[in-house]
Short mmCIF file of C-alpha atoms in Angstrom, two decimals:
data_model
loop_
_atom_site.label_atom_id
_atom_site.label_comp_id
_atom_site.label_asym_id
_atom_site.label_seq_id
_atom_site.Cartn_x
_atom_site.Cartn_y
_atom_site.Cartn_z
CA MET Z 1 -2.59 -16.29 -36.96
CA PHE Z 2 -1.42 -18.23 -33.92
CA SER Z 3 2.16 -16.98 -34.19
CA ASP Z 4 1.23 -14.10 -31.82
CA TRP Z 5 0.54 -16.71 -29.15
CA ASP Z 6 3.99 -18.33 -29.26
CA PHE Z 7 5.49 -17.43 -25.91
CA LYS Z 8 8.32 -18.82 -23.88
CA PRO Z 9 7.00 -19.92 -20.49
CA GLU Z 10 7.70 -17.61 -17.58
CA ASN Z 11 9.92 -19.01 -14.86
CA ILE Z 12 9.48 -17.39 -11.47
CA LYS Z 13 11.57 -17.47 -8.32
CA SER Z 14 9.65 -15.94 -5.44
CA PHE Z 15 11.07 -14.96 -2.06
CA ASN Z 16 8.78 -13.82 0.76
CA ILE Z 17 9.16 -13.07 4.43
CA GLY Z 18 6.34 -11.85 6.56
CA MET Z 19 4.88 -11.47 9.99
CA GLN Z 20 1.39 -11.40 11.37
CA TYR Z 21 0.19 -10.09 14.71
CA ALA Z 22 -3.23 -8.98 15.98
CA GLY Z 23 -4.68 -8.17 12.56
CA LEU Z 24 -1.47 -6.58 11.21
CA ASN Z 25 0.30 -8.32 8.32
CA ILE Z 26 3.64 -7.26 6.85
CA ASN Z 27 5.13 -9.05 3.85
CA LEU Z 28 8.42 -8.31 2.07
CA PHE Z 29 8.72 -9.92 -1.35
CA ARG Z 30 11.02 -10.31 -4.33
CA ASN Z 31 9.93 -12.03 -7.54
CA GLU Z 32 12.47 -12.80 -10.27
CA ILE Z 33 10.68 -13.59 -13.53
CA ASP Z 34 12.54 -14.95 -16.56
CA ASP Z 35 10.93 -14.19 -19.94
CA MET Z 36 8.01 -12.32 -18.37
CA ILE Z 37 4.95 -11.99 -20.62
CA SER Z 38 3.74 -8.40 -20.95
CA TRP Z 39 1.41 -6.37 -23.17
CA ASP Z 40 3.14 -4.28 -25.82
CA ARG Z 41 0.86 -1.35 -26.56
CA LEU Z 42 2.87 -0.25 -29.59
CA GLU Z 43 2.55 -3.65 -31.31
CA TYR Z 44 -0.90 -4.42 -29.80
CA LYS Z 45 0.08 -7.86 -28.58
CA ASN Z 46 1.59 -9.75 -25.69
CA LYS Z 47 5.25 -10.66 -25.88
CA ASN Z 48 8.08 -11.92 -23.71
CA ILE Z 49 10.39 -9.45 -22.00
CA GLU Z 50 13.86 -10.89 -22.52
CA GLY Z 51 15.96 -11.61 -19.45
CA THR Z 52 15.00 -11.49 -15.78
CA SER Z 53 12.51 -8.92 -14.54
CA VAL Z 54 12.46 -8.19 -10.80
CA LEU Z 55 9.43 -7.11 -8.79
CA LYS Z 56 10.25 -6.33 -5.18
CA GLY Z 57 8.38 -4.51 -2.49
CA ILE Z 58 6.35 -4.53 0.67
CA GLU Z 59 2.71 -5.13 1.49
CA VAL Z 60 1.19 -3.98 4.77
CA SER Z 61 -2.39 -4.74 5.75
CA TYR Z 62 -4.54 -4.41 8.83
CA GLU Z 63 -7.99 -5.86 9.51
CA GLN Z 64 -10.10 -5.43 12.62
CA GLN Z 65 -13.56 -6.49 13.77
CA LEU Z 66 -14.91 -3.14 15.04
CA PHE Z 67 -18.28 -4.43 16.19
CA GLN Z 68 -19.97 -7.82 15.92
CA SER Z 69 -21.48 -6.76 12.59
CA LEU Z 70 -18.68 -4.52 11.23
CA LEU Z 71 -15.29 -5.50 9.82
CA ALA Z 72 -12.84 -2.90 8.47
CA GLY Z 73 -9.43 -3.10 6.89
CA ALA Z 74 -6.74 -1.36 4.92
CA ASN Z 75 -3.93 -2.47 2.63
CA TYR Z 76 -0.87 -0.69 1.22
CA MET Z 77 1.50 -2.14 -1.37
CA TYR Z 78 4.68 -0.69 -2.85
CA VAL Z 79 6.27 -2.45 -5.85
CA ASP Z 80 9.57 -1.65 -7.53
CA ALA Z 81 9.18 -3.43 -10.89
CA LYS Z 82 12.15 -3.35 -13.27
CA ASP Z 83 13.42 -5.23 -16.29
CA GLU Z 84 16.89 -6.73 -16.67
CA ASP Z 85 18.34 -3.34 -17.69
CA GLY Z 86 16.94 -1.60 -14.60
CA ASP Z 87 14.15 0.21 -16.48
CA ARG Z 88 10.70 0.39 -14.85
CA LEU Z 89 8.22 -2.14 -16.18
CA VAL Z 90 5.21 -0.59 -17.88
CA ASN Z 91 1.63 -0.63 -16.60
CA ARG Z 92 2.61 -1.53 -13.04
CA PRO Z 93 1.81 1.08 -10.39
CA ARG Z 94 4.49 1.75 -7.80
CA TYR Z 95 1.92 1.79 -5.01
CA GLN Z 96 -1.72 1.29 -4.25
CA THR Z 97 -3.87 1.62 -1.15
CA THR Z 98 -7.19 -0.07 -0.43
CA LEU Z 99 -9.71 0.63 2.34
CA TYR Z 100 -12.73 -1.59 2.89
CA VAL Z 101 -15.59 -2.19 5.27
CA THR Z 102 -18.03 -5.10 5.51
CA TYR Z 103 -21.32 -4.68 7.36
CA MET Z 104 -23.48 -7.69 8.31
CA PRO Z 105 -26.79 -6.42 9.75
CA ILE Z 106 -28.05 -10.03 9.95
CA LYS Z 107 -26.35 -13.38 9.48
CA GLN Z 108 -27.58 -13.85 5.88
CA ILE Z 109 -26.62 -10.41 4.50
CA ALA Z 110 -23.17 -8.90 3.98
CA TRP Z 111 -22.56 -5.47 2.45
CA ASN Z 112 -18.99 -4.70 1.37
CA MET Z 113 -17.70 -1.33 0.23
CA ASN Z 114 -14.12 -0.77 -0.86
CA GLY Z 115 -12.01 1.84 -2.50
CA THR Z 116 -8.56 1.59 -4.05
CA TYR Z 117 -6.22 4.47 -4.81
CA ILE Z 118 -3.77 3.48 -7.55
CA GLY Z 119 -0.55 5.43 -7.87
CA SER Z 120 1.39 6.54 -10.91
CA ARG Z 121 2.74 4.10 -13.45
CA LYS Z 122 4.66 4.26 -16.68
CA ASP Z 123 2.81 3.28 -19.83
CA SER Z 124 4.40 1.84 -22.96
CA SER Z 125 5.00 5.30 -24.39
CA THR Z 126 7.22 6.02 -21.32
CA GLU Z 127 4.73 8.62 -20.06
CA GLU Z 128 3.59 8.64 -16.45
CA THR Z 129 -0.14 8.07 -16.11
CA GLY Z 130 -2.23 9.92 -13.61
CA ASN Z 131 -3.29 8.56 -10.25
CA TYR Z 132 -6.87 7.36 -9.90
CA PHE Z 133 -9.40 5.98 -7.43
CA VAL Z 134 -11.73 3.00 -7.91
CA ALA Z 135 -14.78 2.37 -5.69
CA ASN Z 136 -16.80 -0.85 -5.58
CA THR Z 137 -19.69 -2.26 -3.56
CA LYS Z 138 -21.28 -5.68 -3.22
CA VAL Z 139 -24.33 -6.94 -1.31
CA THR Z 140 -24.46 -10.69 -0.71
CA TYR Z 141 -27.42 -12.74 0.48
CA HIS Z 142 -26.48 -16.16 1.91
CA ALA Z 143 -29.60 -18.04 0.78
CA THR Z 144 -28.42 -21.50 1.87
CA LYS Z 145 -25.19 -23.08 3.01
CA ASP Z 146 -24.37 -23.80 -0.66
CA LEU Z 147 -25.94 -20.78 -2.39
CA ASP Z 148 -25.06 -17.08 -2.31
CA VAL Z 149 -26.84 -14.44 -4.38
CA TYR Z 150 -25.17 -11.08 -4.84
CA LEU Z 151 -25.46 -7.72 -6.52
CA LYS Z 152 -22.18 -6.02 -7.36
CA VAL Z 153 -21.33 -2.57 -8.71
CA ASN Z 154 -17.74 -2.00 -9.82
CA ASN Z 155 -16.36 1.37 -10.83
#
């Protein structure tokens, strides 16, 4: 029964270079992963991908305090994820974009709303999946310095 859990450990080399200025962040990255663990939908189990998989891309984000009680931001990420043979890795979208806003009408309450658009990706049957959008919201009450109570709705 436990033979499905026998994995080689992943070994990762990560290279990043980035800059930050006035709320703008730009990060270029390259991750080289030996024996990456990935879900195999055909066999219904996780398994190692032999060789070195490479995930490289760019992430750009911007966050700005619009008013004393309103914070807004956006994030865009592009990832080129390929296995050792140069084939796209499954279940990894090439790009995704997130927009969010946090409103604090009083010091103890924060209301966050965010939406993420997830781009196309290849599934294990080599078909491209459709693009989709996910929206979430969360209201947090800061009851004490050590206690937060929140209500969250995730799409």
